[in-house]
């Protein structure tokens, strides 16, 4: 009970090491600080072959206070199971203008440049690997669309909170198993409305598998370790926590420790996908922001931590507004902010 309370306090950003800014995305199931219950706040303000097809959607202006069908996006309706639309809806006969070919070409050149200059895979510390620009634009577009479709259905995005009225500053959806912030426990249904979490799409699992395999290949070619699995295990994810954050926010340093004892003992990794605006990600051995290392996670980056680093403290000091690639924003219609998917094996 004391351990669970401590974990909740970490997630709420309690203590001097936590941040006073609102939520943001990293690799925690919650990935955010919290706010007292009240009215929702509105939003601020291909060189690599795709693993699956690209689809586009319309874009227009809308506030965070409504969902796709026009229902109010207040905390009460969300707690009853109403879904939140992470994308901006088309209104009336408005037709989205496609981004100029020059803009698309520039974005593709920038993506290619990032992939070809320097090392795209970096070992931040033993057991922590960053794959820069790993997810091609087409795959990011598909991921956003699939998350949106799942999020509007049963068990989709909702406003998580606590019994004392405190609310996490994010919209959350669980795939595979539900994670409850009040109890820090995984289960087969969501306590707020009894909804069962949707299954993890096979396309998501394919991308996770590829990222781990590419990390193994890189480690084998750059280290003298014969069995990479011994220091950086593989895993078969059966949990995916999908969080959407607006452009304001932060995340206090914390540990991910709600998976099974066997999973934690083996050091089975957490795999995190970042899409949308960039974020400053912190990590370290202690829950002390002054001693933490920092790295910027951009749209398309994949971060993996496992092995000896499975229990590192991590968090986000800030989200960087208006840093999502222009073509990404045009093609996905994702609201301003950051979409974060974290995969793990219970």
PDB file of N, CA and C in Angstrom, residues 171-275:
ATOM      1  N   UNK A 171      -5.160  12.620 -22.010  1.00  0.00           N
ATOM      2  CA  UNK A 171      -6.192  11.655 -22.368  1.00  0.00           C
ATOM      3  C   UNK A 171      -5.473  10.323 -22.549  1.00  0.00           C
ATOM      4  N   UNK A 172      -6.044   9.260 -22.022  1.00  0.00           N
ATOM      5  CA  UNK A 172      -5.354   7.972 -22.022  1.00  0.00           C
ATOM      6  C   UNK A 172      -6.231   6.882 -22.620  1.00  0.00           C
ATOM      7  N   UNK A 173      -5.578   5.951 -23.282  1.00  0.00           N
ATOM      8  CA  UNK A 173      -6.243   4.747 -23.784  1.00  0.00           C
ATOM      9  C   UNK A 173      -5.309   3.572 -23.557  1.00  0.00           C
ATOM     10  N   UNK A 174      -5.848   2.476 -23.059  1.00  0.00           N
ATOM     11  CA  UNK A 174      -5.052   1.277 -22.830  1.00  0.00           C
ATOM     12  C   UNK A 174      -5.423   0.208 -23.851  1.00  0.00           C
ATOM     13  N   UNK A 175      -4.416  -0.454 -24.388  1.00  0.00           N
ATOM     14  CA  UNK A 175      -4.615  -1.557 -25.318  1.00  0.00           C
ATOM     15  C   UNK A 175      -4.058  -2.830 -24.690  1.00  0.00           C
ATOM     16  N   UNK A 176      -4.765  -3.936 -24.850  1.00  0.00           N
ATOM     17  CA  UNK A 176      -4.304  -5.213 -24.284  1.00  0.00           C
ATOM     18  C   UNK A 176      -4.784  -5.407 -22.863  1.00  0.00           C
ATOM     19  N   UNK A 177      -4.304  -4.564 -21.942  1.00  0.00           N
ATOM     20  CA  UNK A 177      -4.727  -4.566 -20.548  1.00  0.00           C
ATOM     21  C   UNK A 177      -4.967  -3.131 -20.106  1.00  0.00           C
ATOM     22  N   UNK A 178      -5.878  -2.946 -19.172  1.00  0.00           N
ATOM     23  CA  UNK A 178      -6.119  -1.610 -18.645  1.00  0.00           C
ATOM     24  C   UNK A 178      -5.207  -1.333 -17.462  1.00  0.00           C
ATOM     25  N   UNK A 179      -4.674  -0.109 -17.403  1.00  0.00           N
ATOM     26  CA  UNK A 179      -3.891   0.323 -16.250  1.00  0.00           C
ATOM     27  C   UNK A 179      -4.667   1.395 -15.508  1.00  0.00           C
ATOM     28  N   UNK A 180      -4.873   1.187 -14.210  1.00  0.00           N
ATOM     29  CA  UNK A 180      -5.659   2.102 -13.399  1.00  0.00           C
ATOM     30  C   UNK A 180      -4.744   2.993 -12.563  1.00  0.00           C
ATOM     31  N   UNK A 181      -4.756   4.319 -12.774  1.00  0.00           N
ATOM     32  CA  UNK A 181      -3.879   5.210 -12.007  1.00  0.00           C
ATOM     33  C   UNK A 181      -4.207   5.260 -10.527  1.00  0.00           C
ATOM     34  N   UNK A 182      -5.443   4.954 -10.163  1.00  0.00           N
ATOM     35  CA  UNK A 182      -5.836   4.986  -8.748  1.00  0.00           C
ATOM     36  C   UNK A 182      -5.198   3.841  -7.964  1.00  0.00           C
ATOM     37  N   UNK A 183      -5.148   2.662  -8.564  1.00  0.00           N
ATOM     38  CA  UNK A 183      -4.625   1.486  -7.865  1.00  0.00           C
ATOM     39  C   UNK A 183      -3.251   1.047  -8.369  1.00  0.00           C
ATOM     40  N   UNK A 184      -2.796   1.606  -9.490  1.00  0.00           N
ATOM     41  CA  UNK A 184      -1.533   1.198 -10.127  1.00  0.00           C
ATOM     42  C   UNK A 184      -1.545  -0.290 -10.456  1.00  0.00           C
ATOM     43  N   UNK A 185      -2.717  -0.779 -10.874  1.00  0.00           N
ATOM     44  CA  UNK A 185      -2.880  -2.200 -11.164  1.00  0.00           C
ATOM     45  C   UNK A 185      -3.408  -2.385 -12.584  1.00  0.00           C
ATOM     46  N   UNK A 186      -2.929  -3.441 -13.268  1.00  0.00           N
ATOM     47  CA  UNK A 186      -3.440  -3.818 -14.579  1.00  0.00           C
ATOM     48  C   UNK A 186      -4.619  -4.763 -14.412  1.00  0.00           C
ATOM     49  N   UNK A 187      -5.611  -4.639 -15.296  1.00  0.00           N
ATOM     50  CA  UNK A 187      -6.768  -5.528 -15.257  1.00  0.00           C
ATOM     51  C   UNK A 187      -7.365  -5.653 -16.649  1.00  0.00           C
ATOM     52  N   UNK A 188      -8.418  -6.457 -16.766  1.00  0.00           N
ATOM     53  CA  UNK A 188      -9.027  -6.722 -18.068  1.00  0.00           C
ATOM     54  C   UNK A 188     -10.152  -5.756 -18.420  1.00  0.00           C
ATOM     55  N   UNK A 189     -10.479  -4.814 -17.527  1.00  0.00           N
ATOM     56  CA  UNK A 189     -11.488  -3.826 -17.854  1.00  0.00           C
ATOM     57  C   UNK A 189     -11.212  -2.522 -17.111  1.00  0.00           C
ATOM     58  N   UNK A 190     -11.796  -1.441 -17.594  1.00  0.00           N
ATOM     59  CA  UNK A 190     -11.592  -0.119 -17.015  1.00  0.00           C
ATOM     60  C   UNK A 190     -12.614   0.108 -15.904  1.00  0.00           C
ATOM     61  N   UNK A 191     -12.167   0.410 -14.686  1.00  0.00           N
ATOM     62  CA  UNK A 191     -13.097   0.557 -13.561  1.00  0.00           C
ATOM     63  C   UNK A 191     -14.133   1.655 -13.760  1.00  0.00           C
ATOM     64  N   UNK A 192     -13.796   2.732 -14.477  1.00  0.00           N
ATOM     65  CA  UNK A 192     -14.709   3.869 -14.598  1.00  0.00           C
ATOM     66  C   UNK A 192     -15.975   3.535 -15.367  1.00  0.00           C
ATOM     67  N   UNK A 193     -15.874   2.634 -16.353  1.00  0.00           N
ATOM     68  CA  UNK A 193     -17.065   2.322 -17.154  1.00  0.00           C
ATOM     69  C   UNK A 193     -17.185   0.848 -17.525  1.00  0.00           C
ATOM     70  N   UNK A 194     -16.260   0.013 -17.059  1.00  0.00           N
ATOM     71  CA  UNK A 194     -16.322  -1.411 -17.347  1.00  0.00           C
ATOM     72  C   UNK A 194     -15.911  -1.786 -18.754  1.00  0.00           C
ATOM     73  N   UNK A 195     -15.394  -0.807 -19.528  1.00  0.00           N
ATOM     74  CA  UNK A 195     -14.989  -1.094 -20.910  1.00  0.00           C
ATOM     75  C   UNK A 195     -13.739  -1.960 -20.942  1.00  0.00           C
ATOM     76  N   UNK A 196     -13.704  -2.874 -21.892  1.00  0.00           N
ATOM     77  CA  UNK A 196     -12.538  -3.738 -22.069  1.00  0.00           C
ATOM     78  C   UNK A 196     -11.555  -3.064 -23.026  1.00  0.00           C
ATOM     79  N   UNK A 197     -10.274  -3.118 -22.736  1.00  0.00           N
ATOM     80  CA  UNK A 197      -9.282  -2.494 -23.611  1.00  0.00           C
ATOM     81  C   UNK A 197      -9.263  -3.162 -24.988  1.00  0.00           C
ATOM     82  N   UNK A 198      -9.194  -2.387 -26.063  1.00  0.00           N
ATOM     83  CA  UNK A 198      -9.072  -2.983 -27.399  1.00  0.00           C
ATOM     84  C   UNK A 198      -7.763  -3.758 -27.497  1.00  0.00           C
ATOM     85  N   UNK A 199      -7.692  -4.755 -28.374  1.00  0.00           N
ATOM     86  CA  UNK A 199      -6.432  -5.480 -28.569  1.00  0.00           C
ATOM     87  C   UNK A 199      -5.405  -4.598 -29.258  1.00  0.00           C
ATOM     88  N   UNK A 200      -4.135  -4.943 -29.089  1.00  0.00           N
ATOM     89  CA  UNK A 200      -3.067  -4.198 -29.757  1.00  0.00           C
ATOM     90  C   UNK A 200      -3.038  -4.610 -31.224  1.00  0.00           C
ATOM     91  N   UNK A 201      -3.142  -3.665 -32.161  1.00  0.00           N
ATOM     92  CA  UNK A 201      -3.107  -4.015 -33.583  1.00  0.00           C
ATOM     93  C   UNK A 201      -1.802  -4.705 -33.968  1.00  0.00           C
ATOM     94  N   UNK A 202      -1.891  -5.646 -34.884  1.00  0.00           N
ATOM     95  CA  UNK A 202      -0.707  -6.398 -35.327  1.00  0.00           C
ATOM     96  C   UNK A 202       0.345  -5.470 -35.911  1.00  0.00           C
ATOM     97  N   UNK A 203      -0.094  -4.385 -36.560  1.00  0.00           N
ATOM     98  CA  UNK A 203       0.856  -3.438 -37.153  1.00  0.00           C
ATOM     99  C   UNK A 203       1.725  -2.786 -36.080  1.00  0.00           C
ATOM    100  N   UNK A 204       1.140  -2.513 -34.922  1.00  0.00           N
ATOM    101  CA  UNK A 204       1.908  -1.930 -33.828  1.00  0.00           C
ATOM    102  C   UNK A 204       2.994  -2.898 -33.362  1.00  0.00           C
ATOM    103  N   UNK A 205       2.591  -4.162 -33.202  1.00  0.00           N
ATOM    104  CA  UNK A 205       3.526  -5.182 -32.726  1.00  0.00           C
ATOM    105  C   UNK A 205       4.672  -5.392 -33.713  1.00  0.00           C
ATOM    106  N   UNK A 206       4.372  -5.274 -34.998  1.00  0.00           N
ATOM    107  CA  UNK A 206       5.385  -5.430 -36.032  1.00  0.00           C
ATOM    108  C   UNK A 206       6.456  -4.346 -35.909  1.00  0.00           C
ATOM    109  N   UNK A 207       6.028  -3.124 -35.653  1.00  0.00           N
ATOM    110  CA  UNK A 207       6.972  -2.019 -35.504  1.00  0.00           C
ATOM    111  C   UNK A 207       7.828  -2.183 -34.252  1.00  0.00           C
ATOM    112  N   UNK A 208       7.222  -2.643 -33.165  1.00  0.00           N
ATOM    113  CA  UNK A 208       7.973  -2.868 -31.928  1.00  0.00           C
ATOM    114  C   UNK A 208       9.035  -3.946 -32.143  1.00  0.00           C
ATOM    115  N   UNK A 209       8.638  -5.037 -32.776  1.00  0.00           N
ATOM    116  CA  UNK A 209       9.566  -6.130 -33.049  1.00  0.00           C
ATOM    117  C   UNK A 209      10.734  -5.644 -33.895  1.00  0.00           C
ATOM    118  N   UNK A 210      10.441  -4.856 -34.925  1.00  0.00           N
ATOM    119  CA  UNK A 210      11.497  -4.340 -35.788  1.00  0.00           C
ATOM    120  C   UNK A 210      12.460  -3.435 -35.051  1.00  0.00           C
ATOM    121  N   UNK A 211      11.938  -2.603 -34.158  1.00  0.00           N
ATOM    122  CA  UNK A 211      12.793  -1.688 -33.405  1.00  0.00           C
ATOM    123  C   UNK A 211      13.738  -2.453 -32.483  1.00  0.00           C
ATOM    124  N   UNK A 212      13.242  -3.483 -31.819  1.00  0.00           N
ATOM    125  CA  UNK A 212      14.089  -4.283 -30.931  1.00  0.00           C
ATOM    126  C   UNK A 212      15.142  -5.043 -31.741  1.00  0.00           C
ATOM    127  N   UNK A 213      14.733  -5.620 -32.860  1.00  0.00           N
ATOM    128  CA  UNK A 213      15.685  -6.351 -33.696  1.00  0.00           C
ATOM    129  C   UNK A 213      16.779  -5.439 -34.238  1.00  0.00           C
ATOM    130  N   UNK A 214      16.412  -4.244 -34.673  1.00  0.00           N
ATOM    131  CA  UNK A 214      17.412  -3.300 -35.178  1.00  0.00           C
ATOM    132  C   UNK A 214      18.348  -2.850 -34.069  1.00  0.00           C
ATOM    133  N   UNK A 215      17.827  -2.718 -32.864  1.00  0.00           N
ATOM    134  CA  UNK A 215      18.677  -2.364 -31.724  1.00  0.00           C
ATOM    135  C   UNK A 215      19.667  -3.487 -31.430  1.00  0.00           C
ATOM    136  N   UNK A 216      19.204  -4.724 -31.469  1.00  0.00           N
ATOM    137  CA  UNK A 216      20.083  -5.874 -31.257  1.00  0.00           C
ATOM    138  C   UNK A 216      21.186  -5.918 -32.307  1.00  0.00           C
ATOM    139  N   UNK A 217      20.806  -5.716 -33.562  1.00  0.00           N
ATOM    140  CA  UNK A 217      21.786  -5.755 -34.651  1.00  0.00           C
ATOM    141  C   UNK A 217      22.849  -4.679 -34.464  1.00  0.00           C
ATOM    142  N   UNK A 218      22.420  -3.503 -34.024  1.00  0.00           N
ATOM    143  CA  UNK A 218      23.379  -2.411 -33.807  1.00  0.00           C
ATOM    144  C   UNK A 218      24.322  -2.748 -32.654  1.00  0.00           C
ATOM    145  N   UNK A 219      23.779  -3.259 -31.556  1.00  0.00           N
ATOM    146  CA  UNK A 219      24.605  -3.590 -30.402  1.00  0.00           C
ATOM    147  C   UNK A 219      25.597  -4.710 -30.729  1.00  0.00           C
ATOM    148  N   UNK A 220      25.151  -5.685 -31.497  1.00  0.00           N
ATOM    149  CA  UNK A 220      26.040  -6.787 -31.870  1.00  0.00           C
ATOM    150  C   UNK A 220      27.193  -6.316 -32.752  1.00  0.00           C
ATOM    151  N   UNK A 221      26.934  -5.304 -33.573  1.00  0.00           N
ATOM    152  CA  UNK A 221      27.973  -4.818 -34.495  1.00  0.00           C
ATOM    153  C   UNK A 221      28.907  -3.797 -33.852  1.00  0.00           C
ATOM    154  N   UNK A 222      28.501  -3.232 -32.721  1.00  0.00           N
ATOM    155  CA  UNK A 222      29.322  -2.183 -32.102  1.00  0.00           C
ATOM    156  C   UNK A 222      29.887  -2.572 -30.742  1.00  0.00           C
ATOM    157  N   UNK A 223      29.494  -3.733 -30.210  1.00  0.00           N
ATOM    158  CA  UNK A 223      30.017  -4.182 -28.923  1.00  0.00           C
ATOM    159  C   UNK A 223      30.616  -5.580 -29.069  1.00  0.00           C
ATOM    160  N   UNK A 224      31.299  -6.016 -28.036  1.00  0.00           N
ATOM    161  CA  UNK A 224      31.917  -7.333 -28.050  1.00  0.00           C
ATOM    162  C   UNK A 224      31.027  -8.385 -27.382  1.00  0.00           C
ATOM    163  N   UNK A 225      29.845  -7.975 -27.021  1.00  0.00           N
ATOM    164  CA  UNK A 225      28.928  -8.900 -26.359  1.00  0.00           C
ATOM    165  C   UNK A 225      28.379  -9.889 -27.380  1.00  0.00           C
ATOM    166  N   UNK A 226      28.496 -11.161 -27.088  1.00  0.00           N
ATOM    167  CA  UNK A 226      28.013 -12.192 -28.008  1.00  0.00           C
ATOM    168  C   UNK A 226      26.508 -12.400 -27.904  1.00  0.00           C
ATOM    169  N   UNK A 227      25.996 -12.377 -26.696  1.00  0.00           N
ATOM    170  CA  UNK A 227      24.573 -12.576 -26.496  1.00  0.00           C
ATOM    171  C   UNK A 227      23.938 -11.272 -26.024  1.00  0.00           C
ATOM    172  N   UNK A 228      23.467 -10.492 -26.988  1.00  0.00           N
ATOM    173  CA  UNK A 228      22.861  -9.206 -26.673  1.00  0.00           C
ATOM    174  C   UNK A 228      21.621  -9.376 -25.801  1.00  0.00           C
ATOM    175  N   UNK A 229      20.929 -10.500 -25.967  1.00  0.00           N
ATOM    176  CA  UNK A 229      19.728 -10.771 -25.183  1.00  0.00           C
ATOM    177  C   UNK A 229      20.000 -10.737 -23.679  1.00  0.00           C
ATOM    178  N   UNK A 230      21.253 -11.047 -23.300  1.00  0.00           N
ATOM    179  CA  UNK A 230      21.590 -11.078 -21.882  1.00  0.00           C
ATOM    180  C   UNK A 230      21.581  -9.681 -21.264  1.00  0.00           C
ATOM    181  N   UNK A 231      21.863  -8.652 -22.069  1.00  0.00           N
ATOM    182  CA  UNK A 231      21.906  -7.294 -21.538  1.00  0.00           C
ATOM    183  C   UNK A 231      20.744  -6.436 -22.035  1.00  0.00           C
ATOM    184  N   UNK A 232      20.084  -6.898 -23.106  1.00  0.00           N
ATOM    185  CA  UNK A 232      18.975  -6.133 -23.678  1.00  0.00           C
ATOM    186  C   UNK A 232      17.947  -7.124 -24.201  1.00  0.00           C
ATOM    187  N   UNK A 233      17.081  -7.646 -23.314  1.00  0.00           N
ATOM    188  CA  UNK A 233      16.170  -8.740 -23.666  1.00  0.00           C
ATOM    189  C   UNK A 233      15.124  -8.340 -24.711  1.00  0.00           C
ATOM    190  N   UNK A 234      14.623  -9.352 -25.410  1.00  0.00           N
ATOM    191  CA  UNK A 234      13.481  -9.147 -26.294  1.00  0.00           C
ATOM    192  C   UNK A 234      12.207  -9.245 -25.454  1.00  0.00           C
ATOM    193  N   UNK A 235      11.095  -8.868 -26.021  1.00  0.00           N
ATOM    194  CA  UNK A 235       9.830  -9.012 -25.310  1.00  0.00           C
ATOM    195  C   UNK A 235       8.687  -9.064 -26.310  1.00  0.00           C
ATOM    196  N   UNK A 236       7.577  -9.629 -25.854  1.00  0.00           N
ATOM    197  CA  UNK A 236       6.372  -9.713 -26.674  1.00  0.00           C
ATOM    198  C   UNK A 236       5.301  -8.880 -25.984  1.00  0.00           C
ATOM    199  N   UNK A 237       5.121  -7.637 -26.402  1.00  0.00           N
ATOM    200  CA  UNK A 237       4.214  -6.739 -25.676  1.00  0.00           C
ATOM    201  C   UNK A 237       2.762  -7.204 -25.672  1.00  0.00           C
ATOM    202  N   UNK A 238       2.156  -7.153 -24.503  1.00  0.00           N
ATOM    203  CA  UNK A 238       0.720  -7.419 -24.388  1.00  0.00           C
ATOM    204  C   UNK A 238      -0.001  -6.231 -23.748  1.00  0.00           C
ATOM    205  N   UNK A 239       0.747  -5.119 -23.601  1.00  0.00           N
ATOM    206  CA  UNK A 239       0.200  -3.875 -23.065  1.00  0.00           C
ATOM    207  C   UNK A 239       0.703  -2.709 -23.899  1.00  0.00           C
ATOM    208  N   UNK A 240      -0.185  -1.792 -24.221  1.00  0.00           N
ATOM    209  CA  UNK A 240       0.213  -0.544 -24.871  1.00  0.00           C
ATOM    210  C   UNK A 240      -0.589   0.584 -24.227  1.00  0.00           C
ATOM    211  N   UNK A 241       0.111   1.537 -23.653  1.00  0.00           N
ATOM    212  CA  UNK A 241      -0.542   2.714 -23.078  1.00  0.00           C
ATOM    213  C   UNK A 241      -0.387   3.850 -24.078  1.00  0.00           C
ATOM    214  N   UNK A 242      -1.517   4.396 -24.525  1.00  0.00           N
ATOM    215  CA  UNK A 242      -1.502   5.487 -25.499  1.00  0.00           C
ATOM    216  C   UNK A 242      -1.939   6.761 -24.791  1.00  0.00           C
ATOM    217  N   UNK A 243      -1.066   7.757 -24.759  1.00  0.00           N
ATOM    218  CA  UNK A 243      -1.362   9.016 -24.103  1.00  0.00           C
ATOM    219  C   UNK A 243      -1.301  10.175 -25.089  1.00  0.00           C
ATOM    220  N   UNK A 244      -2.265  11.081 -24.976  1.00  0.00           N
ATOM    221  CA  UNK A 244      -2.207  12.306 -25.764  1.00  0.00           C
ATOM    222  C   UNK A 244      -2.071  13.503 -24.827  1.00  0.00           C
ATOM    223  N   UNK A 245      -1.094  14.369 -25.112  1.00  0.00           N
ATOM    224  CA  UNK A 245      -0.827  15.544 -24.308  1.00  0.00           C
ATOM    225  C   UNK A 245      -0.932  16.804 -25.153  1.00  0.00           C
ATOM    226  N   UNK A 246      -1.418  17.880 -24.548  1.00  0.00           N
ATOM    227  CA  UNK A 246      -1.407  19.156 -25.229  1.00  0.00           C
ATOM    228  C   UNK A 246       0.011  19.711 -25.168  1.00  0.00           C
ATOM    229  N   UNK A 247       0.189  20.936 -25.645  1.00  0.00           N
ATOM    230  CA  UNK A 247       1.540  21.498 -25.743  1.00  0.00           C
ATOM    231  C   UNK A 247       2.075  22.017 -24.408  1.00  0.00           C
ATOM    232  N   UNK A 248       1.257  22.055 -23.389  1.00  0.00           N
ATOM    233  CA  UNK A 248       1.731  22.471 -22.074  1.00  0.00           C
ATOM    234  C   UNK A 248       1.952  21.217 -21.235  1.00  0.00           C
ATOM    235  N   UNK A 249       2.992  21.191 -20.453  1.00  0.00           N
ATOM    236  CA  UNK A 249       3.090  20.063 -19.548  1.00  0.00           C
ATOM    237  C   UNK A 249       4.473  19.593 -19.187  1.00  0.00           C
ATOM    238  N   UNK A 250       4.517  18.729 -18.205  1.00  0.00           N
ATOM    239  CA  UNK A 250       5.757  18.122 -17.752  1.00  0.00           C
ATOM    240  C   UNK A 250       5.438  16.833 -17.028  1.00  0.00           C
ATOM    241  N   UNK A 251       6.462  16.084 -16.750  1.00  0.00           N
ATOM    242  CA  UNK A 251       6.293  14.794 -16.067  1.00  0.00           C
ATOM    243  C   UNK A 251       7.388  14.633 -15.034  1.00  0.00           C
ATOM    244  N   UNK A 252       7.013  14.468 -13.776  1.00  0.00           N
ATOM    245  CA  UNK A 252       8.012  14.269 -12.733  1.00  0.00           C
ATOM    246  C   UNK A 252       8.756  12.955 -12.901  1.00  0.00           C
ATOM    247  N   UNK A 253       9.973  12.931 -12.435  1.00  0.00           N
ATOM    248  CA  UNK A 253      10.771  11.708 -12.508  1.00  0.00           C
ATOM    249  C   UNK A 253      10.092  10.583 -11.714  1.00  0.00           C
ATOM    250  N   UNK A 254      10.055   9.396 -12.297  1.00  0.00           N
ATOM    251  CA  UNK A 254       9.381   8.256 -11.679  1.00  0.00           C
ATOM    252  C   UNK A 254       9.933   6.980 -12.309  1.00  0.00           C
ATOM    253  N   UNK A 255       9.516   5.866 -11.793  1.00  0.00           N
ATOM    254  CA  UNK A 255       9.874   4.552 -12.336  1.00  0.00           C
ATOM    255  C   UNK A 255       8.621   3.854 -12.847  1.00  0.00           C
ATOM    256  N   UNK A 256       8.766   3.018 -13.873  1.00  0.00           N
ATOM    257  CA  UNK A 256       7.683   2.148 -14.335  1.00  0.00           C
ATOM    258  C   UNK A 256       7.858   0.803 -13.636  1.00  0.00           C
ATOM    259  N   UNK A 257       6.994   0.503 -12.691  1.00  0.00           N
ATOM    260  CA  UNK A 257       7.203  -0.700 -11.878  1.00  0.00           C
ATOM    261  C   UNK A 257       5.906  -1.434 -11.564  1.00  0.00           C
ATOM    262  N   UNK A 258       4.895  -1.285 -12.423  1.00  0.00           N
ATOM    263  CA  UNK A 258       3.620  -1.941 -12.165  1.00  0.00           C
ATOM    264  C   UNK A 258       3.433  -3.229 -12.949  1.00  0.00           C
ATOM    265  N   UNK A 259       4.440  -3.606 -13.747  1.00  0.00           N
ATOM    266  CA  UNK A 259       4.363  -4.874 -14.467  1.00  0.00           C
ATOM    267  C   UNK A 259       4.681  -6.020 -13.496  1.00  0.00           C
ATOM    268  N   UNK A 260       4.610  -7.256 -13.975  1.00  0.00           N
ATOM    269  CA  UNK A 260       4.825  -8.411 -13.101  1.00  0.00           C
ATOM    270  C   UNK A 260       6.262  -8.445 -12.590  1.00  0.00           C
ATOM    271  N   UNK A 261       6.447  -9.110 -11.464  1.00  0.00           N
ATOM    272  CA  UNK A 261       7.788  -9.239 -10.890  1.00  0.00           C
ATOM    273  C   UNK A 261       8.730  -9.959 -11.849  1.00  0.00           C
ATOM    274  N   UNK A 262       8.195 -10.939 -12.571  1.00  0.00           N
ATOM    275  CA  UNK A 262       9.023 -11.670 -13.541  1.00  0.00           C
ATOM    276  C   UNK A 262       9.484 -10.753 -14.662  1.00  0.00           C
ATOM    277  N   UNK A 263       8.582  -9.920 -15.163  1.00  0.00           N
ATOM    278  CA  UNK A 263       8.935  -8.990 -16.231  1.00  0.00           C
ATOM    279  C   UNK A 263      10.002  -8.007 -15.770  1.00  0.00           C
ATOM    280  N   UNK A 264       9.852  -7.509 -14.548  1.00  0.00           N
ATOM    281  CA  UNK A 264      10.822  -6.559 -14.011  1.00  0.00           C
ATOM    282  C   UNK A 264      12.157  -7.239 -13.720  1.00  0.00           C
ATOM    283  N   UNK A 265      12.092  -8.465 -13.207  1.00  0.00           N
ATOM    284  CA  UNK A 265      13.322  -9.195 -12.882  1.00  0.00           C
ATOM    285  C   UNK A 265      14.139  -9.487 -14.141  1.00  0.00           C
ATOM    286  N   UNK A 266      13.453  -9.817 -15.215  1.00  0.00           N
ATOM    287  CA  UNK A 266      14.145 -10.107 -16.473  1.00  0.00           C
ATOM    288  C   UNK A 266      14.613  -8.838 -17.187  1.00  0.00           C
ATOM    289  N   UNK A 267      14.115  -7.704 -16.752  1.00  0.00           N
ATOM    290  CA  UNK A 267      14.493  -6.458 -17.404  1.00  0.00           C
ATOM    291  C   UNK A 267      13.875  -6.292 -18.781  1.00  0.00           C
ATOM    292  N   UNK A 268      12.672  -6.886 -18.970  1.00  0.00           N
ATOM    293  CA  UNK A 268      12.021  -6.768 -20.268  1.00  0.00           C
ATOM    294  C   UNK A 268      11.765  -5.289 -20.571  1.00  0.00           C
ATOM    295  N   UNK A 269      12.145  -4.833 -21.743  1.00  0.00           N
ATOM    296  CA  UNK A 269      12.172  -3.391 -22.015  1.00  0.00           C
ATOM    297  C   UNK A 269      10.809  -2.741 -22.206  1.00  0.00           C
ATOM    298  N   UNK A 270      10.807  -1.428 -22.042  1.00  0.00           N
ATOM    299  CA  UNK A 270       9.688  -0.566 -22.409  1.00  0.00           C
ATOM    300  C   UNK A 270      10.067   0.077 -23.736  1.00  0.00           C
ATOM    301  N   UNK A 271       9.160   0.041 -24.703  1.00  0.00           N
ATOM    302  CA  UNK A 271       9.403   0.629 -26.023  1.00  0.00           C
ATOM    303  C   UNK A 271       8.444   1.792 -26.205  1.00  0.00           C
ATOM    304  N   UNK A 272       8.981   2.968 -26.492  1.00  0.00           N
ATOM    305  CA  UNK A 272       8.179   4.181 -26.572  1.00  0.00           C
ATOM    306  C   UNK A 272       8.258   4.814 -27.958  1.00  0.00           C
ATOM    307  N   UNK A 273       7.083   5.091 -28.546  1.00  0.00           N
ATOM    308  CA  UNK A 273       6.986   5.795 -29.837  1.00  0.00           C
ATOM    309  C   UNK A 273       6.584   7.244 -29.568  1.00  0.00           C
ATOM    310  N   UNK A 274       7.253   8.177 -30.221  1.00  0.00           N
ATOM    311  CA  UNK A 274       6.919   9.593 -30.097  1.00  0.00           C
ATOM    312  C   UNK A 274       6.419  10.127 -31.428  1.00  0.00           C
ATOM    313  N   UNK A 275       5.312  10.887 -31.380  1.00  0.00           N
ATOM    314  CA  UNK A 275       4.764  11.515 -32.581  1.00  0.00           C
ATOM    315  C   UNK A 275       4.183  12.875 -32.235  1.00  0.00           C
TER     316      UNK A 275
END
